[in-house]
Coordinates of C-alpha atoms in Angstrom, one line a residue:
M8 CA 54.2 71.1 176.6
A9 CA 56.2 68.6 174.6
G10 CA 56.6 71.1 171.8
R11 CA 58.1 73.6 174.2
A12 CA 60.4 71.1 175.9
W13 CA 62.1 69.6 172.9
P14 CA 64.8 72.4 172.5
R15 CA 65.7 72.0 176.1
D16 CA 65.9 68.2 175.8
L17 CA 68.0 68.6 172.7
L18 CA 70.4 70.8 174.5
A19 CA 70.6 68.6 177.5
G20 CA 71.0 65.5 175.4
S21 CA 73.8 67.1 173.4
A22 CA 75.6 68.0 176.6
I23 CA 75.2 64.4 177.9
G24 CA 76.4 63.0 174.6
V25 CA 79.5 65.1 174.4
G26 CA 80.4 64.5 178.0
Y27 CA 79.8 60.8 177.7
W28 CA 81.8 60.6 174.4
L29 CA 84.8 62.3 176.0
A30 CA 84.6 60.0 179.0
V31 CA 84.4 56.9 176.8
M32 CA 87.4 58.1 174.8
G33 CA 89.3 58.6 178.1
G34 CA 88.2 55.2 179.4
L35 CA 89.3 53.4 176.2
R36 CA 92.6 55.3 176.2
W37 CA 93.3 54.2 179.8
A38 CA 92.9 50.5 178.8
L39 CA 96.7 50.3 178.3
L40 CA 97.4 47.2 180.3
P41 CA 97.6 44.3 177.8
G42 CA 94.6 42.0 178.3
A43 CA 93.8 43.6 181.7
G44 CA 91.3 46.3 180.6
T45 CA 90.8 49.6 182.4
P46 CA 90.6 50.1 186.2
V47 CA 87.6 52.5 185.9
W48 CA 84.9 53.3 183.4
P49 CA 84.3 57.1 184.0
A50 CA 81.5 57.2 181.3
A51 CA 79.3 55.2 183.6
G52 CA 79.2 58.1 186.1
I53 CA 78.6 60.7 183.3
A54 CA 75.7 58.6 181.9
F55 CA 74.0 58.0 185.2
A56 CA 74.3 61.6 186.5
G57 CA 73.3 63.0 183.1
L58 CA 70.1 60.9 183.0
V59 CA 69.3 61.7 186.6
L60 CA 69.5 65.4 185.9
G61 CA 68.0 65.5 182.4
G62 CA 65.6 62.6 182.6
S63 CA 65.7 58.9 181.4
R64 CA 64.1 60.0 178.1
L65 CA 67.6 61.3 177.0
W66 CA 69.0 57.7 176.7
P67 CA 69.5 58.0 172.9
A68 CA 72.3 60.5 173.6
V69 CA 74.2 57.9 175.6
L70 CA 73.6 55.2 173.0
V71 CA 74.8 57.4 170.1
A72 CA 77.9 58.7 172.0
R73 CA 79.0 55.2 173.1
F74 CA 78.7 53.8 169.6
A75 CA 80.4 56.8 168.0
A76 CA 83.3 56.5 170.5
S77 CA 83.8 52.8 169.7
L78 CA 84.0 53.6 166.0
A79 CA 86.4 56.5 166.6
V80 CA 88.8 54.4 168.7
G81 CA 88.6 51.4 166.5
T82 CA 87.8 48.4 168.7
P83 CA 88.6 44.9 167.4
Q84 CA 84.9 43.9 167.6
P85 CA 82.7 44.2 164.5
A86 CA 80.4 47.2 164.3
W87 CA 77.3 45.2 165.3
A88 CA 79.0 44.0 168.5
D89 CA 80.0 47.6 169.3
L90 CA 76.3 48.6 168.8
L91 CA 75.3 45.8 171.2
V92 CA 77.9 47.0 173.7
A93 CA 76.5 50.5 173.4
A94 CA 73.0 49.2 174.0
A95 CA 74.2 47.3 177.1
T96 CA 75.8 50.3 178.7
T97 CA 72.9 52.5 177.8
F98 CA 70.4 50.1 179.4
G99 CA 72.6 49.8 182.5
A100 CA 72.4 53.5 183.0
W101 CA 68.7 53.9 181.9
L102 CA 67.0 51.3 184.0
P103 CA 68.2 52.5 187.5
V104 CA 67.2 56.1 186.6
R105 CA 63.8 55.0 185.3
L106 CA 63.2 53.0 188.5
L107 CA 64.2 56.1 190.4
E108 CA 61.7 58.3 188.5
T109 CA 58.8 56.0 189.3
G110 CA 59.6 56.2 193.0
R111 CA 60.9 59.5 194.3
R112 CA 63.1 62.3 193.0
L113 CA 66.8 62.0 193.8
D114 CA 68.2 65.1 195.5
P115 CA 71.4 66.0 193.6
R116 CA 73.0 67.2 196.8
L117 CA 73.1 63.5 198.0
G118 CA 72.8 64.7 201.5
S119 CA 71.1 61.6 202.9
M120 CA 71.7 57.9 203.3
R121 CA 68.8 57.2 201.1
D122 CA 70.1 59.3 198.2
M123 CA 73.5 57.7 198.5
L124 CA 72.0 54.2 198.5
W125 CA 70.2 55.0 195.3
V126 CA 73.5 56.1 193.7
T127 CA 75.6 53.2 195.0
V128 CA 73.1 50.3 194.9
G129 CA 70.8 51.5 192.1
G130 CA 73.2 53.3 189.8
G131 CA 76.3 51.4 190.9
V132 CA 75.5 47.8 191.7
L133 CA 72.4 47.3 189.6
G134 CA 73.8 49.3 186.6
A135 CA 77.1 47.4 186.8
V136 CA 75.5 44.0 186.8
I137 CA 73.2 44.8 183.9
S138 CA 75.9 46.6 181.8
A139 CA 78.5 44.0 182.5
T140 CA 76.3 41.0 181.8
L141 CA 74.8 42.4 178.5
G142 CA 78.1 44.0 177.5
V143 CA 80.3 40.9 178.0
A144 CA 77.7 38.8 176.2
A145 CA 78.0 41.2 173.3
L146 CA 81.8 40.9 173.4
W147 CA 81.6 37.1 173.5
L148 CA 79.3 37.2 170.5
G149 CA 81.8 39.5 168.9
G150 CA 84.6 37.0 169.2
I151 CA 86.4 37.2 172.6
A152 CA 87.6 33.9 174.0
L153 CA 85.2 32.1 176.4
A154 CA 88.1 31.8 178.9
R155 CA 88.3 35.6 179.1
V156 CA 84.6 36.1 179.8
P157 CA 84.8 35.7 183.7
Y158 CA 87.6 38.3 184.0
A159 CA 86.0 40.5 181.4
W160 CA 82.7 40.5 183.4
L161 CA 84.5 41.1 186.7
N162 CA 86.6 43.9 185.2
W163 CA 83.6 45.5 183.5
A164 CA 81.4 45.4 186.6
F165 CA 84.1 46.8 188.9
G166 CA 85.1 49.4 186.4
Y167 CA 81.5 50.5 185.9
F168 CA 80.9 50.6 189.7
V169 CA 84.0 52.6 190.3
G170 CA 83.0 55.0 187.5
I171 CA 79.7 55.6 189.2
L172 CA 81.4 56.3 192.5
T173 CA 84.0 58.5 191.0
L174 CA 82.1 60.8 188.7
G175 CA 78.4 60.3 189.5
P176 CA 78.4 62.1 192.9
L177 CA 80.8 64.7 191.5
V178 CA 78.5 65.7 188.7
L179 CA 75.3 65.5 190.7
A180 CA 76.6 67.3 193.8
W181 CA 78.1 70.2 191.8
S182 CA 75.0 70.5 189.6
A183 CA 72.7 71.0 192.5
P184 CA 71.1 74.4 193.1
G185 CA 73.4 76.7 195.1
A186 CA 76.4 74.4 194.8
F187 CA 78.7 77.3 193.9
Q188 CA 77.2 79.7 196.4
M189 CA 79.9 79.7 199.0
K190 CA 81.7 82.5 200.8
P191 CA 85.3 83.3 199.7
R192 CA 86.6 81.8 202.9
R193 CA 84.9 78.6 202.2
W194 CA 86.3 78.5 198.7
F195 CA 89.9 79.0 200.1
H196 CA 89.2 76.3 202.6
L197 CA 88.0 73.9 199.9
A198 CA 91.0 74.8 197.7
A199 CA 93.4 74.0 200.5
C200 CA 91.7 70.7 201.2
L201 CA 91.8 69.6 197.6
L202 CA 95.4 70.7 197.2
S203 CA 96.3 68.6 200.2
V204 CA 94.5 65.6 198.7
A205 CA 96.4 66.1 195.4
L206 CA 99.8 66.4 197.2
V207 CA 99.2 63.4 199.4
S208 CA 97.9 61.3 196.5
A209 CA 100.9 62.2 194.4
V210 CA 103.3 61.3 197.1
V211 CA 101.5 58.0 197.9
F212 CA 100.8 56.8 194.3
L213 CA 103.2 58.4 191.9
R214 CA 106.5 57.8 193.8
P215 CA 108.5 54.7 193.0
D216 CA 108.1 51.8 195.4
D217 CA 108.3 52.9 199.0
S218 CA 107.8 50.4 201.8
F219 CA 106.6 53.1 204.1
L220 CA 103.8 54.5 202.0
R221 CA 100.4 52.8 202.0
T222 CA 97.1 53.6 200.4
W223 CA 95.4 54.5 203.7
H224 CA 97.8 57.4 204.1
I225 CA 95.4 59.5 201.9
L226 CA 92.4 58.7 204.2
P227 CA 92.9 61.7 206.6
T228 CA 92.7 64.2 203.7
L229 CA 89.6 62.5 202.3
V230 CA 87.9 62.5 205.8
W231 CA 88.7 66.2 206.0
A232 CA 86.9 66.8 202.7
A233 CA 84.0 64.6 203.7
L234 CA 83.4 66.3 207.1
A235 CA 84.1 69.9 206.0
F236 CA 82.4 69.9 202.6
Q237 CA 80.2 66.8 202.6
V238 CA 79.5 65.1 199.3
R239 CA 80.6 68.0 197.1
G240 CA 84.0 68.2 198.7
V241 CA 84.6 64.5 199.1
A242 CA 83.5 63.8 195.5
A243 CA 86.0 66.2 194.2
A244 CA 88.7 64.8 196.5
L245 CA 87.8 61.2 195.4
A246 CA 88.2 62.2 191.7
I247 CA 91.7 63.6 192.4
A248 CA 92.8 60.6 194.4
S249 CA 91.2 58.1 191.9
A250 CA 93.0 59.8 189.0
A251 CA 96.3 59.4 190.8
A252 CA 95.6 55.8 191.7
I253 CA 94.6 54.9 188.1
F254 CA 97.6 56.7 186.6
A255 CA 99.8 54.8 189.1
A256 CA 98.1 51.5 188.1
V257 CA 98.8 52.2 184.4
A258 CA 102.4 53.3 185.2
G259 CA 103.1 50.5 187.6
T260 CA 104.0 52.7 190.6
G261 CA 102.8 53.1 194.1
P262 CA 101.5 50.7 196.8
L263 CA 99.1 49.1 194.2
A264 CA 101.9 48.2 191.8
T265 CA 102.5 44.5 191.0
Q266 CA 105.2 42.6 189.3
P267 CA 105.3 42.5 185.5
G268 CA 102.8 40.0 184.1
Q269 CA 100.4 40.5 187.0
E270 CA 98.5 43.4 185.4
I271 CA 95.2 41.7 186.1
G272 CA 95.9 41.7 189.8
R273 CA 97.0 45.3 189.6
V274 CA 93.7 46.4 188.0
L275 CA 91.6 44.4 190.5
L276 CA 93.6 45.9 193.4
T277 CA 93.0 49.4 192.1
Q278 CA 89.4 48.8 191.5
Q279 CA 88.9 47.4 195.0
F280 CA 90.8 50.3 196.6
L281 CA 88.7 52.8 194.7
A282 CA 85.4 51.1 195.4
M283 CA 86.0 50.6 199.1
T284 CA 87.5 54.1 199.6
G285 CA 84.7 55.7 197.5
L286 CA 81.9 53.9 199.4
T287 CA 83.4 54.7 202.8
M288 CA 84.0 58.4 202.1
L289 CA 80.7 59.0 200.3
F290 CA 78.6 57.4 203.0
L291 CA 80.6 59.3 205.7
A292 CA 79.9 62.5 203.9
A293 CA 76.2 61.7 203.5
V294 CA 75.9 60.8 207.2
A295 CA 77.7 64.0 208.2
D296 CA 75.5 66.0 206.0
E297 CA 72.3 64.3 207.2
R298 CA 73.4 64.7 210.8
R299 CA 74.2 68.4 210.3
N300 CA 70.8 68.9 208.7
V301 CA 69.0 67.1 211.5
E302 CA 70.8 69.1 214.1
A303 CA 70.0 72.4 212.4
L304 CA 66.3 71.4 211.9
G305 CA 66.2 70.2 215.5
R306 CA 67.3 73.6 216.7
L307 CA 64.6 75.1 214.5
A308 CA 62.1 72.7 215.9
A309 CA 63.0 73.6 219.5
I310 CA 62.4 77.3 218.7
V311 CA 59.0 76.8 217.1
S312 CA 57.6 74.0 219.2
S313 CA 56.1 76.4 221.7
S314 CA 54.6 78.9 219.2
P315 CA 50.8 79.2 219.1
E316 CA 51.0 79.5 215.3
A317 CA 51.1 76.3 213.2
M318 CA 54.8 75.9 212.4
M319 CA 56.7 73.0 210.9
S320 CA 60.0 72.2 209.2
L321 CA 60.9 69.8 206.4
D322 CA 64.2 68.4 205.2
R323 CA 65.5 68.1 201.6
R324 CA 63.7 64.8 201.2
R325 CA 60.3 66.6 201.8
R326 CA 59.8 64.9 205.1
F327 CA 58.5 66.7 208.2
T328 CA 61.1 67.0 210.9
S329 CA 59.2 69.2 213.3
W330 CA 55.5 69.7 214.0
N331 CA 54.6 72.1 216.8
R332 CA 51.6 72.3 219.1
G333 CA 49.9 74.9 217.0
A334 CA 50.0 72.6 214.0
E335 CA 48.5 69.8 216.1
I336 CA 45.6 72.0 217.1
L337 CA 45.0 73.3 213.6
F338 CA 45.2 70.0 211.7
G339 CA 44.4 67.4 214.3
W340 CA 47.6 65.3 213.6
S341 CA 50.0 64.7 216.4
A342 CA 53.7 65.2 215.9
A343 CA 54.3 61.4 216.2
D344 CA 51.8 60.9 213.3
V345 CA 53.5 63.4 211.1
I346 CA 57.3 63.3 211.6
G347 CA 58.9 61.4 208.7
R348 CA 55.9 61.7 206.4
G349 CA 55.5 64.1 203.4
P350 CA 53.4 67.2 203.0
E351 CA 50.7 65.3 201.0
L352 CA 49.3 64.6 204.5
I353 CA 47.9 68.1 204.6
V354 CA 47.9 69.1 201.0
P355 CA 44.6 68.5 199.2
P356 CA 44.8 66.1 196.1
F357 CA 43.8 68.8 193.7
E358 CA 46.9 70.9 194.6
L359 CA 49.5 68.1 194.4
G360 CA 49.9 68.2 190.6
A361 CA 50.9 71.9 190.5
R362 CA 54.4 73.2 191.2
S363 CA 54.2 73.5 194.9
A364 CA 55.4 76.3 197.1
L365 CA 57.7 73.8 198.8
S366 CA 59.6 73.2 195.6
R367 CA 60.2 77.0 195.2
V368 CA 61.3 77.3 198.9
L369 CA 63.8 74.4 198.5
E370 CA 65.2 76.3 195.5
G371 CA 65.9 79.4 197.8
E372 CA 62.7 81.4 197.3
T373 CA 60.6 82.8 200.2
V374 CA 57.0 82.2 199.5
E375 CA 53.7 83.5 200.9
E376 CA 50.5 82.3 199.4
E377 CA 46.8 81.9 200.3
T378 CA 45.7 78.4 199.7
V379 CA 43.8 75.4 201.2
R380 CA 45.0 72.7 203.5
V381 CA 43.1 69.6 204.8
A382 CA 42.8 68.6 208.4
K383 CA 42.8 65.0 209.7
D384 CA 39.0 64.8 209.6
G385 CA 39.0 65.9 206.0
T386 CA 38.0 69.5 206.7
L387 CA 39.3 72.0 204.2
I388 CA 41.0 75.0 205.9
D389 CA 41.7 78.3 204.3
V390 CA 45.2 79.3 205.3
V391 CA 48.1 81.6 204.5
V392 CA 51.3 79.7 204.1
T393 CA 54.7 81.4 204.6
G394 CA 57.7 79.3 203.7
A395 CA 61.4 80.1 203.8
P396 CA 64.5 78.0 203.2
V397 CA 66.6 76.8 206.0
Y398 CA 70.3 77.4 205.4
A399 CA 73.3 75.5 206.8
P400 CA 76.3 77.5 208.0
D401 CA 78.0 77.1 204.6
G402 CA 75.0 78.6 202.8
T403 CA 73.5 75.4 201.4
I404 CA 69.7 74.8 201.7
I405 CA 69.0 71.9 204.1
G406 CA 65.3 72.2 204.4
A407 CA 62.3 74.5 204.7
A408 CA 60.4 76.1 207.5
S409 CA 56.7 77.0 207.2
V410 CA 54.2 79.1 209.2
I411 CA 50.6 78.4 208.5
R412 CA 47.9 80.8 209.7
D413 CA 44.2 79.9 209.8
V414 CA 42.3 82.6 207.9
R415 CA 38.8 81.1 208.1
A416 CA 37.6 83.7 210.6
A417 CA 39.1 86.5 208.5
K418 CA 37.4 85.1 205.3
R419 CA 34.1 84.8 207.1
A420 CA 34.4 88.5 208.2
E421 CA 35.4 89.4 204.7
D422 CA 32.4 87.5 203.2
A423 CA 30.1 89.2 205.7
L424 CA 31.5 92.6 204.8
Q425 CA 31.1 91.7 201.1
R426 CA 27.5 90.8 201.7
L427 CA 27.0 94.0 203.7
N428 CA 28.5 96.0 200.8
E429 CA 26.2 94.2 198.3
T430 CA 23.1 95.2 200.3
L431 CA 24.4 98.6 201.2
E432 CA 23.4 100.1 197.8
Q433 CA 20.0 98.6 198.1
R434 CA 19.5 100.1 201.5
V435 CA 20.8 103.4 200.4
A436 CA 18.4 103.4 197.4
E437 CA 15.5 102.6 199.7
R438 CA 16.5 105.3 202.2
T439 CA 16.8 107.7 199.3
R440 CA 13.3 106.9 198.1
D441 CA 12.0 107.4 201.7
L442 CA 13.7 110.7 201.9
E443 CA 12.4 111.8 198.5
Q444 CA 8.9 110.8 199.6
A445 CA 9.4 112.7 202.9
N446 CA 10.7 115.7 201.0
A447 CA 7.7 115.6 198.7
S448 CA 5.3 115.3 201.6
L449 CA 7.1 118.1 203.4
A450 CA 7.0 120.3 200.2
A451 CA 3.3 119.6 199.9
E452 CA 2.7 120.6 203.5
I453 CA 4.8 123.7 203.0
K454 CA 2.7 124.6 199.9
A455 CA -0.5 124.0 201.8
R456 CA 0.7 126.1 204.7
E457 CA 1.7 128.9 202.3
D458 CA -1.7 128.8 200.7
A459 CA -3.4 128.9 204.0
E460 CA -1.2 131.8 205.1
A461 CA -2.1 133.6 201.9
R462 CA -5.8 133.0 202.4
I463 CA -5.4 134.2 206.0
R464 CA -3.6 137.3 204.8
Q465 CA -6.3 137.9 202.2
M466 CA -9.0 137.5 204.8
E467 CA -7.2 139.9 207.1
K468 CA -7.0 142.3 204.2
M469 CA -10.7 141.9 203.4
E470 CA -11.5 142.3 207.0
A471 CA -9.5 145.5 207.2
I472 CA -11.1 146.7 204.0
G473 CA -14.6 145.8 205.4
Q474 CA -13.8 147.7 208.6
L475 CA -12.6 150.7 206.6
T476 CA -15.5 150.4 204.2
G477 CA -18.0 150.3 207.2
G478 CA -16.5 153.3 208.7
I479 CA -16.5 155.3 205.5
A480 CA -20.0 154.1 204.7
H481 CA -21.3 155.0 208.1
D482 CA -19.9 158.5 207.9
F483 CA -21.0 158.9 204.3
N484 CA -24.5 157.7 205.3
N485 CA -24.7 160.3 208.0
M486 CA -23.7 163.0 205.4
L487 CA -26.2 161.6 202.9
S488 CA -28.9 161.7 205.6
V489 CA -28.3 165.4 206.0
V490 CA -28.4 165.9 202.3
I491 CA -31.5 163.8 201.7
G492 CA -33.2 165.4 204.7
S493 CA -32.3 168.9 203.5
L494 CA -33.5 168.2 199.9
D495 CA -36.7 166.7 201.1
I496 CA -37.4 169.8 203.3
V497 CA -36.5 172.1 200.4
R498 CA -38.9 170.2 198.1
R499 CA -41.8 170.3 200.6
R500 CA -41.3 174.0 201.4
A501 CA -40.5 175.4 198.0
K502 CA -43.9 176.1 196.5
G503 CA -44.4 177.6 193.2
L504 CA -41.0 176.7 191.9
E505 CA -40.5 176.4 188.3
P506 CA -40.8 172.9 187.0
K507 CA -37.2 173.0 185.9
H508 CA -36.0 173.8 189.4
A509 CA -38.3 171.2 190.9
Q510 CA -36.9 168.7 188.5
L511 CA -33.4 169.5 189.6
I512 CA -34.3 169.0 193.3
D513 CA -35.9 165.7 192.4
N514 CA -32.8 164.6 190.5
A515 CA -30.6 165.6 193.4
L516 CA -32.8 163.7 195.8
D517 CA -32.9 160.6 193.6
G518 CA -29.1 160.6 193.4
A519 CA -28.8 161.0 197.1
N520 CA -31.1 158.0 197.6
R521 CA -29.0 155.9 195.3
A522 CA -25.9 156.9 197.2
A523 CA -27.7 156.0 200.4
R524 CA -28.6 152.5 198.9
L525 CA -24.9 152.1 197.9
T526 CA -23.9 153.0 201.4
E527 CA -26.3 150.4 202.8
R528 CA -24.5 147.8 200.6
L529 CA -21.1 148.9 201.8
L530 CA -22.4 148.6 205.4
A531 CA -23.8 145.1 204.6
F532 CA -20.3 144.1 203.1
S533 CA -18.5 145.4 206.2
R534 CA -20.9 143.5 208.5
R535 CA -20.6 140.3 206.3
Q536 CA -24.3 140.3 205.5
P537 CA -25.5 138.4 202.5
L538 CA -25.9 140.6 199.4
S539 CA -28.7 140.2 197.0

């Protein structure tokens, strides 16, 4: 995995390094007020947002870019002090991101109070304190006067914090999935809003001193951006207004201008204005976005609450916002137990490590998969999960809706059918053998019957032959009786016959007697008498 990820990390690290280097160069160029430093450190926002998006492991890109920028500008500190400063700023960006990675994932949309607190308190306050403390210590070791250390720390911390507020949300919000998926009408609306911010900021900050103009005159346009476009819009608007305020601070114009020689006060006023305005507008946008999401998910919850299917919805923070009656029946958890908790409540531990269907849904994909869920009592339930993203009116994804169907009965029926199919071939084979045996028995019976019929036919033939033979023999016997009787009379009456003639008569009589005996045998055959 690591072997396949290093090209992507190299590309991301290069992008972070280049962006950070450009921001450092700009920040150092803005430090034009003698001894006063710069009102904002834009590189802080670039570093924090880049490490949030790419991962804290890309910190070397920040370190190298910061040190290279210091060498390119030519700071009065020695090189080793610049290296310590680079290490301080890198650590200030790395530690909040690393702490964030050990807890929960930051949603780049920053559409909740929790996400905004992570940016402002974690990335802003914690990062500013760490970076300012270590960085100013490096500057002191590098040779700055001890009397300048308090202001240097204050200026560094405020500039770092303002840099986080100015560029951090801007990069994160516009790097989120679907950030540029707006309808043309929304783009025109955003362009009009940002143009109004730019015009009002130019009038307020870039005109010569005007007793009528005040910094709060730009607030209505910023509120417009916050309510209409949430964090994305207000981050862009704050960047425009901050650029105008910083340029005015450097040029000494506008309501934040001070008398010559009071540059330190001018820088601090600018930083305070940017910090307070940024905090107010960013949290207003986050609250508006969160409220809008809650309302949208609440409407969805009202629709699905009465459905017999297990239906639920989650927000961008992966927390349940609705849990209908069907889900209560299926999983055994009540809505009060579930609302505000994460999906790990019903997802088995062996499925938590994989890329979940919820992650794909929150990226805009509609998912249907057969999987396993766990009930309150620990029972594993075979289910089909259908998930779809929930969109806000402007097209951004504000959560996910899921329908979970219990398929245990269907799987039992499928298993029974599978077992039936497995035994069907055996039953067919047994039936085939029975049929073969029956066919063989029937064939034997048919053969025996045919043999019997043949014997009967033969017997009938023999009986007919016997009857015919008996009739013929009877008639022939009658004729032989006449012949024998006649020959016997002739032999007795013929006296004085020549011996030759007498012999002929005897021969004829002998032949007639043999014929008579043959006739007796034929009569015995026709009468079925035993023959010897």
